[in-house]
Amino acid sequence: MAREDYIPSDEDTLSTWAGVLKVESVKTANANAMGWGSGASNVEAAAQQIEDAVAAKKASRQAWLAENAAQDTIIASAEGVIRTMVGQGKKEPTATEAIQKALGVWGTEVEFDPATYKAELRKVEATGGGVLQVKFAKASGALTGANLYIRKTGEAAWTMVAVMLRSPFVYHGTLTTPGVPESLEVRVRGFVGNDEVGLVSDAQTVLVN
């Protein structure tokens, strides 16, 4: 009967396994039984490298998430300022189409066809504790909303987890293992009334912590 690989793939389990190996590998009885002799120190050092690398990955991942969230906050705040100013400016009689196009604030008109419309997932942001902030387009008001679909990276099946009427939408999910980040794929599909229409959006991958 075949055996599973003795080296775990899950990072937390891998780190724990390496810690045990580091201690047990240099015990004389174990080292002699495996024929390692003085080479047991190489196993010990390799196990320590695994522990250190896993810890470093976790630290860098948390730092990236924090920095990414900080920059997203800056972007969202700046976008808010622009939208407010542009909204006020559009009310001015002198804000002609030509002026607005020159500024890049004249929205492109898109004909809505419910049969061919492809849902637009604009942005997914992990904000901590399994929570996601999802931004999606509503086809200039032609859509009632969008359904939110999620799956773990590497899995085949999608699960609809929320009905979203407004964007941005905050989804309160749960981590498989509390405190352990995991990679999720997210996509949306628009609906009118109670019926989904058109095509599903492109998927985005997000690291949830």
Coordinates of C-alpha atoms in Angstrom, one line a residue:
M1 CA 0.0 0.0 0.0
A2 CA 1.3 3.4 -1.0
R3 CA 2.0 6.0 1.8
E4 CA 1.4 9.7 1.7
D5 CA 4.4 12.0 1.5
Y6 CA 5.8 12.4 5.0
I7 CA 6.5 16.1 4.4
P8 CA 3.3 18.1 5.0
S9 CA 2.1 20.6 2.4
D10 CA 0.2 22.8 4.8
E11 CA 2.5 25.5 6.1
D12 CA 1.5 25.3 9.8
T13 CA 1.7 21.6 9.8
L14 CA 5.0 21.7 7.9
S15 CA 6.5 24.1 10.5
T16 CA 5.4 21.8 13.4
W17 CA 6.7 18.8 11.6
A18 CA 10.1 20.5 11.0
G19 CA 10.3 21.5 14.7
V20 CA 9.9 17.9 15.8
L21 CA 12.4 16.6 13.2
K22 CA 14.9 19.2 14.3
V23 CA 14.8 17.9 17.9
E24 CA 14.6 14.2 17.1
S25 CA 17.2 14.1 14.4
V26 CA 20.1 14.9 16.7
K27 CA 19.2 12.4 19.3
T28 CA 22.0 9.8 19.2
A29 CA 19.7 6.8 19.1
N30 CA 17.7 8.2 16.2
A31 CA 20.7 9.4 14.3
N32 CA 22.6 6.1 14.6
A33 CA 19.5 4.1 13.6
M34 CA 19.2 6.1 10.4
G35 CA 22.9 5.8 9.7
W36 CA 23.3 9.6 9.7
G37 CA 26.1 9.8 12.3
S38 CA 27.5 13.4 12.3
G39 CA 25.3 14.1 9.3
A40 CA 22.3 14.5 11.6
S41 CA 23.4 18.1 12.0
N42 CA 22.5 18.6 8.3
V43 CA 19.0 17.4 8.9
E44 CA 18.7 19.6 12.0
A45 CA 19.9 22.6 10.0
A46 CA 17.5 21.9 7.1
A47 CA 14.6 21.5 9.5
Q48 CA 15.5 24.9 11.1
Q49 CA 15.6 26.5 7.6
I50 CA 12.0 25.2 7.0
E51 CA 10.8 26.7 10.3
D52 CA 12.5 30.0 9.6
A53 CA 11.2 30.2 6.0
V54 CA 7.6 29.5 7.0
A55 CA 7.8 32.2 9.7
A56 CA 9.3 34.6 7.2
K57 CA 6.6 33.9 4.6
K58 CA 3.9 34.6 7.2
A59 CA 5.5 37.8 8.2
S60 CA 5.9 39.1 4.7
R61 CA 2.4 38.1 3.8
Q62 CA 0.9 40.1 6.7
A63 CA 3.1 43.0 5.8
W64 CA 2.0 42.9 2.2
L65 CA -1.7 42.7 3.2
A66 CA -1.3 45.7 5.6
E67 CA 0.5 47.8 2.9
N68 CA -2.0 46.8 0.2
A69 CA -4.9 47.8 2.5
A70 CA -3.2 51.1 3.3
Q71 CA -2.7 52.0 -0.4
D72 CA -6.3 50.9 -1.3
T73 CA -7.5 53.3 1.4
I74 CA -5.6 56.1 -0.2
I75 CA -6.9 55.3 -3.6
A76 CA -10.5 55.0 -2.4
S77 CA -10.2 58.4 -0.6
A78 CA -8.8 60.1 -3.6
E79 CA -11.5 58.6 -5.9
G80 CA -14.1 59.9 -3.5
V81 CA -12.7 63.4 -3.7
I82 CA -12.6 63.3 -7.5
R83 CA -16.2 61.9 -7.7
T84 CA -17.5 64.7 -5.4
M85 CA -15.7 67.4 -7.4
V86 CA -16.7 66.0 -10.8
G87 CA -20.3 65.6 -9.6
Q88 CA -20.5 69.2 -8.6
G89 CA -18.7 70.3 -11.8
K90 CA -21.1 68.4 -14.1
K91 CA -24.0 70.6 -12.8
E92 CA -22.3 73.8 -14.1
P93 CA -23.7 75.0 -17.5
T94 CA -20.2 75.6 -18.7
A95 CA -19.2 71.9 -18.2
T96 CA -19.7 70.9 -21.8
E97 CA -19.3 67.4 -23.2
A98 CA -16.1 68.5 -24.8
I99 CA -14.7 69.8 -21.5
Q100 CA -15.7 66.6 -19.7
K101 CA -14.1 64.4 -22.4
A102 CA -10.9 66.4 -22.2
L103 CA -10.8 65.8 -18.5
G104 CA -11.6 62.1 -19.0
V105 CA -14.8 62.3 -16.9
W106 CA -17.4 61.7 -19.6
G107 CA -18.7 58.2 -19.2
T108 CA -19.0 56.0 -22.3
E109 CA -22.5 55.0 -23.2
V110 CA -22.9 51.2 -23.4
E111 CA -26.0 49.5 -24.8
F112 CA -27.2 46.9 -22.3
D113 CA -28.1 43.5 -23.8
P114 CA -29.0 41.0 -21.0
A115 CA -28.2 38.1 -23.1
T116 CA -24.6 39.1 -23.9
Y117 CA -23.7 41.4 -21.0
K118 CA -20.6 40.2 -19.1
A119 CA -20.6 41.0 -15.4
E120 CA -17.8 43.3 -14.3
L121 CA -16.0 42.6 -11.0
R122 CA -14.1 45.7 -10.4
K123 CA -12.2 44.9 -7.3
V124 CA -12.0 42.5 -4.4
E125 CA -10.2 43.5 -1.2
A126 CA -9.6 41.4 1.9
T127 CA -10.0 43.5 5.0
G128 CA -9.2 40.9 7.7
G129 CA -11.1 38.2 9.6
G130 CA -12.4 36.6 6.4
V131 CA -14.1 39.8 5.3
L132 CA -14.1 40.9 1.7
Q133 CA -15.1 44.2 0.2
V134 CA -16.4 43.6 -3.3
K135 CA -16.9 46.3 -6.0
F136 CA -18.9 45.5 -9.1
A137 CA -20.6 47.4 -11.9
K138 CA -24.3 47.6 -12.3
A139 CA -24.3 48.4 -16.0
S140 CA -25.3 52.0 -15.5
G141 CA -28.3 50.9 -13.4
A142 CA -29.6 48.3 -15.8
L143 CA -28.8 45.5 -13.3
T144 CA -30.7 45.0 -10.1
G145 CA -27.6 43.6 -8.5
A146 CA -25.1 40.8 -8.7
N147 CA -24.6 37.4 -7.2
L148 CA -21.3 36.7 -5.5
Y149 CA -19.6 33.4 -6.1
I150 CA -16.5 32.1 -4.3
R151 CA -14.3 29.0 -4.3
K152 CA -10.9 28.1 -2.8
T153 CA -8.1 28.3 -5.2
G154 CA -7.6 24.9 -6.8
E155 CA -11.1 23.7 -6.3
A156 CA -13.5 23.1 -9.2
A157 CA -17.0 24.0 -7.8
W158 CA -18.2 27.6 -7.3
T159 CA -20.6 28.4 -4.4
M160 CA -23.0 31.4 -4.5
V161 CA -22.5 33.1 -1.1
A162 CA -24.3 36.4 -1.4
V163 CA -26.8 38.5 -3.3
M164 CA -25.4 42.0 -3.7
L165 CA -27.7 45.0 -4.4
R166 CA -25.1 47.8 -3.8
S167 CA -21.4 48.3 -4.6
P168 CA -19.2 48.2 -2.7
F169 CA -20.6 45.1 -0.9
V170 CA -19.1 43.7 2.3
Y171 CA -19.1 39.9 2.6
H172 CA -18.5 38.4 6.0
G173 CA -16.9 35.0 5.3
T174 CA -15.0 32.6 7.6
L175 CA -11.6 31.1 7.3
T176 CA -11.3 27.4 7.1
T177 CA -8.7 27.6 9.9
P178 CA -9.0 30.8 12.0
G179 CA -5.8 32.9 11.7
V180 CA -4.5 31.0 8.7
P181 CA -4.6 33.0 5.4
E182 CA -6.1 31.2 2.4
S183 CA -6.4 32.0 -1.3
L184 CA -9.9 32.4 -2.7
E185 CA -11.2 33.0 -6.2
V186 CA -14.1 35.4 -6.6
R187 CA -16.5 36.2 -9.5
V188 CA -19.9 37.7 -9.9
R189 CA -22.9 37.4 -12.2
G190 CA -25.5 40.1 -12.7
F191 CA -29.2 39.8 -12.3
V192 CA -32.3 41.7 -13.2
G193 CA -35.3 41.2 -11.0
N194 CA -34.9 37.6 -9.7
D195 CA -33.1 36.2 -12.8
E196 CA -29.4 36.0 -13.6
V197 CA -28.5 37.5 -17.0
G198 CA -25.6 37.5 -19.3
L199 CA -22.2 36.1 -18.6
V200 CA -20.2 35.6 -15.4
S201 CA -17.4 38.0 -14.7
D202 CA -13.7 37.2 -14.9
A203 CA -12.4 35.7 -11.7
Q204 CA -10.1 37.5 -9.3
T205 CA -7.9 35.8 -6.7
V206 CA -7.5 37.3 -3.3
L207 CA -5.5 36.2 -0.2
V208 CA -7.9 36.3 2.7
N209 CA -6.5 36.6 6.2

